């Protein structure tokens, strides 16, 4: 679970911290960037509710996390379509799908972590011991991603995200 926490938050920093820079590179106005940046967490909220119900009904933390991770990676590559740079409706659709499919990762991993810890009869580790690795992943990747954006441009954030999520799927 520690590795999953670390990879998940390392992947998220690639998009969450640098998507605004990508929007700027597309030439979007601040108003449009603001709208897109509000749409994603709004859809994440709705997606989180939807996927939580699915996990509660199926009990399949790993199945839902794997499925949404793969759908999320597929969706974020939509940002790289040439049409996404010129079509606001397409960019809005990609942003909404991105929020919907990537929303459940954090809550599902938290729920899985609590479930595993509660099932352990004797454990010296607490929730905070697991969750610490989220901060490690976020902090380390923020430094790396910033440098990668400087060297390779903003499109690299999508590849970094995909690689980290892919590694996480292998770990799951």
GROMACS .gro file of C-alpha atoms in nm:
model
  172
    1UNK     CA    1   0.000   0.000   0.000
    2UNK     CA    2   0.288   0.237   0.064
    3UNK     CA    3   0.409   0.203  -0.293
    4UNK     CA    4   0.056   0.257  -0.423
    5UNK     CA    5   0.017   0.569  -0.210
    6UNK     CA    6   0.350   0.703  -0.334
    7UNK     CA    7   0.290   0.628  -0.704
    8UNK     CA    8  -0.066   0.757  -0.701
    9UNK     CA    9   0.025   1.095  -0.557
   10UNK     CA   10   0.340   1.120  -0.767
   11UNK     CA   11   0.123   1.068  -1.076
   12UNK     CA   12  -0.135   1.320  -0.958
   13UNK     CA   13   0.121   1.595  -0.907
   14UNK     CA   14   0.209   1.570  -1.277
   15UNK     CA   15  -0.139   1.673  -1.383
   16UNK     CA   16  -0.277   1.869  -1.091
   17UNK     CA   17   0.017   2.105  -1.058
   18UNK     CA   18   0.099   2.145  -1.427
   19UNK     CA   19  -0.231   2.128  -1.618
   20UNK     CA   20  -0.265   2.507  -1.586
   21UNK     CA   21   0.071   2.550  -1.757
   22UNK     CA   22  -0.047   2.314  -2.032
   23UNK     CA   23  -0.367   2.519  -2.075
   24UNK     CA   24  -0.154   2.832  -2.097
   25UNK     CA   25   0.060   2.670  -2.366
   26UNK     CA   26  -0.258   2.601  -2.562
   27UNK     CA   27  -0.326   2.974  -2.555
   28UNK     CA   28  -0.638   2.956  -2.341
   29UNK     CA   29  -0.758   3.269  -2.168
   30UNK     CA   30  -0.753   3.286  -1.790
   31UNK     CA   31  -1.131   3.271  -1.791
   32UNK     CA   32  -1.135   2.946  -1.989
   33UNK     CA   33  -0.860   2.800  -1.773
   34UNK     CA   34  -1.064   2.888  -1.466
   35UNK     CA   35  -1.373   2.718  -1.608
   36UNK     CA   36  -1.179   2.401  -1.691
   37UNK     CA   37  -1.010   2.402  -1.353
   38UNK     CA   38  -1.351   2.419  -1.183
   39UNK     CA   39  -1.504   2.151  -1.404
   40UNK     CA   40  -1.245   1.888  -1.316
   41UNK     CA   41  -1.299   1.885  -0.935
   42UNK     CA   42  -1.674   1.914  -0.986
   43UNK     CA   43  -1.670   1.602  -1.201
   44UNK     CA   44  -1.426   1.440  -0.959
   45UNK     CA   45  -1.681   1.490  -0.683
   46UNK     CA   46  -1.955   1.327  -0.891
   47UNK     CA   47  -1.720   1.053  -1.011
   48UNK     CA   48  -1.607   0.988  -0.658
   49UNK     CA   49  -1.968   0.933  -0.549
   50UNK     CA   50  -2.035   0.703  -0.846
   51UNK     CA   51  -1.722   0.490  -0.804
   52UNK     CA   52  -1.768   0.469  -0.427
   53UNK     CA   53  -2.109   0.313  -0.482
   54UNK     CA   54  -1.954   0.065  -0.725
   55UNK     CA   55  -1.684  -0.030  -0.472
   56UNK     CA   56  -1.940  -0.061  -0.193
   57UNK     CA   57  -2.162  -0.287  -0.404
   58UNK     CA   58  -1.887  -0.505  -0.548
   59UNK     CA   59  -1.629  -0.492  -0.270
   60UNK     CA   60  -1.366  -0.483  -0.543
   61UNK     CA   61  -1.126  -0.206  -0.446
   62UNK     CA   62  -0.852  -0.337  -0.672
   63UNK     CA   63  -1.081  -0.402  -0.969
   64UNK     CA   64  -1.234  -0.056  -0.964
   65UNK     CA   65  -0.897   0.110  -0.902
   66UNK     CA   66  -0.736  -0.079  -1.192
   67UNK     CA   67  -1.026  -0.007  -1.428
   68UNK     CA   68  -1.050   0.363  -1.346
   69UNK     CA   69  -0.671   0.401  -1.359
   70UNK     CA   70  -0.656   0.256  -1.710
   71UNK     CA   71  -0.955   0.461  -1.825
   72UNK     CA   72  -0.800   0.771  -1.670
   73UNK     CA   73  -0.471   0.718  -1.855
   74UNK     CA   74  -0.657   0.664  -2.181
   75UNK     CA   75  -0.857   0.981  -2.121
   76UNK     CA   76  -0.563   1.206  -2.040
   77UNK     CA   77  -0.401   1.122  -2.372
   78UNK     CA   78  -0.703   1.296  -2.525
   79UNK     CA   79  -0.541   1.624  -2.421
   80UNK     CA   80  -0.268   1.550  -2.677
   81UNK     CA   81  -0.508   1.520  -2.969
   82UNK     CA   82  -0.451   1.809  -3.208
   83UNK     CA   83  -0.827   1.873  -3.211
   84UNK     CA   84  -0.825   1.924  -2.833
   85UNK     CA   85  -0.609   2.233  -2.877
   86UNK     CA   86  -0.861   2.392  -3.114
   87UNK     CA   87  -1.198   2.261  -2.997
   88UNK     CA   88  -1.324   2.392  -2.665
   89UNK     CA   89  -1.614   2.143  -2.649
   90UNK     CA   90  -1.367   1.855  -2.695
   91UNK     CA   91  -1.135   1.999  -2.431
   92UNK     CA   92  -1.430   2.031  -2.190
   93UNK     CA   93  -1.531   1.669  -2.260
   94UNK     CA   94  -1.177   1.542  -2.200
   95UNK     CA   95  -1.157   1.745  -1.878
   96UNK     CA   96  -1.489   1.607  -1.753
   97UNK     CA   97  -1.390   1.247  -1.832
   98UNK     CA   98  -1.049   1.304  -1.678
   99UNK     CA   99  -1.214   1.418  -1.354
  100UNK     CA  100  -1.464   1.132  -1.358
  101UNK     CA  101  -1.214   0.851  -1.412
  102UNK     CA  102  -0.931   0.977  -1.192
  103UNK     CA  103  -1.154   1.083  -0.901
  104UNK     CA  104  -1.180   0.755  -0.715
  105UNK     CA  105  -0.810   0.673  -0.690
  106UNK     CA  106  -0.738   0.860  -0.365
  107UNK     CA  107  -1.054   0.757  -0.177
  108UNK     CA  108  -1.028   0.396  -0.296
  109UNK     CA  109  -0.666   0.369  -0.183
  110UNK     CA  110  -0.760   0.529   0.151
  111UNK     CA  111  -1.049   0.285   0.192
  112UNK     CA  112  -0.831  -0.010   0.097
  113UNK     CA  113  -0.564   0.106   0.340
  114UNK     CA  114  -0.814   0.129   0.626
  115UNK     CA  115  -0.956  -0.212   0.536
  116UNK     CA  116  -0.615  -0.380   0.530
  117UNK     CA  117  -0.507  -0.216   0.854
  118UNK     CA  118  -0.830  -0.319   1.029
  119UNK     CA  119  -0.786  -0.681   0.916
  120UNK     CA  120  -0.437  -0.705   1.061
  121UNK     CA  121  -0.451  -0.862   1.405
  122UNK     CA  122  -0.116  -0.729   1.520
  123UNK     CA  123   0.011  -0.421   1.346
  124UNK     CA  124   0.258  -0.164   1.454
  125UNK     CA  125   0.161   0.059   1.163
  126UNK     CA  126  -0.119   0.308   1.165
  127UNK     CA  127  -0.300   0.491   0.888
  128UNK     CA  128  -0.056   0.782   0.907
  129UNK     CA  129   0.238   0.546   0.847
  130UNK     CA  130   0.079   0.448   0.517
  131UNK     CA  131  -0.042   0.794   0.421
  132UNK     CA  132   0.302   0.944   0.474
  133UNK     CA  133   0.406   0.788   0.144
  134UNK     CA  134   0.151   1.004  -0.039
  135UNK     CA  135   0.340   1.313   0.074
  136UNK     CA  136   0.672   1.154  -0.021
  137UNK     CA  137   0.544   1.075  -0.371
  138UNK     CA  138   0.390   1.419  -0.415
  139UNK     CA  139   0.693   1.611  -0.293
  140UNK     CA  140   0.953   1.409  -0.483
  141UNK     CA  141   0.761   1.411  -0.809
  142UNK     CA  142   0.682   1.783  -0.785
  143UNK     CA  143   1.055   1.851  -0.804
  144UNK     CA  144   1.111   1.601  -1.086
  145UNK     CA  145   0.803   1.701  -1.288
  146UNK     CA  146   0.893   2.069  -1.273
  147UNK     CA  147   1.236   1.997  -1.414
  148UNK     CA  148   1.092   1.765  -1.683
  149UNK     CA  149   0.847   2.036  -1.791
  150UNK     CA  150   1.137   2.280  -1.817
  151UNK     CA  151   1.336   2.036  -2.033
  152UNK     CA  152   1.068   1.861  -2.244
  153UNK     CA  153   0.767   2.092  -2.232
  154UNK     CA  154   0.424   2.050  -2.081
  155UNK     CA  155   0.321   1.750  -2.289
  156UNK     CA  156   0.557   1.536  -2.083
  157UNK     CA  157   0.319   1.560  -1.786
  158UNK     CA  158   0.079   1.321  -1.957
  159UNK     CA  159   0.352   1.066  -2.022
  160UNK     CA  160   0.484   1.094  -1.666
  161UNK     CA  161   0.131   1.045  -1.536
  162UNK     CA  162   0.077   0.741  -1.759
  163UNK     CA  163   0.406   0.579  -1.658
  164UNK     CA  164   0.341   0.626  -1.287
  165UNK     CA  165  -0.018   0.505  -1.308
  166UNK     CA  166   0.097   0.209  -1.519
  167UNK     CA  167   0.350   0.116  -1.251
  168UNK     CA  168   0.079   0.152  -0.989
  169UNK     CA  169  -0.152  -0.082  -1.182
  170UNK     CA  170   0.127  -0.339  -1.185
  171UNK     CA  171   0.166  -0.302  -0.809
  172UNK     CA  172  -0.207  -0.327  -0.741
   0.00000   0.00000   0.00000
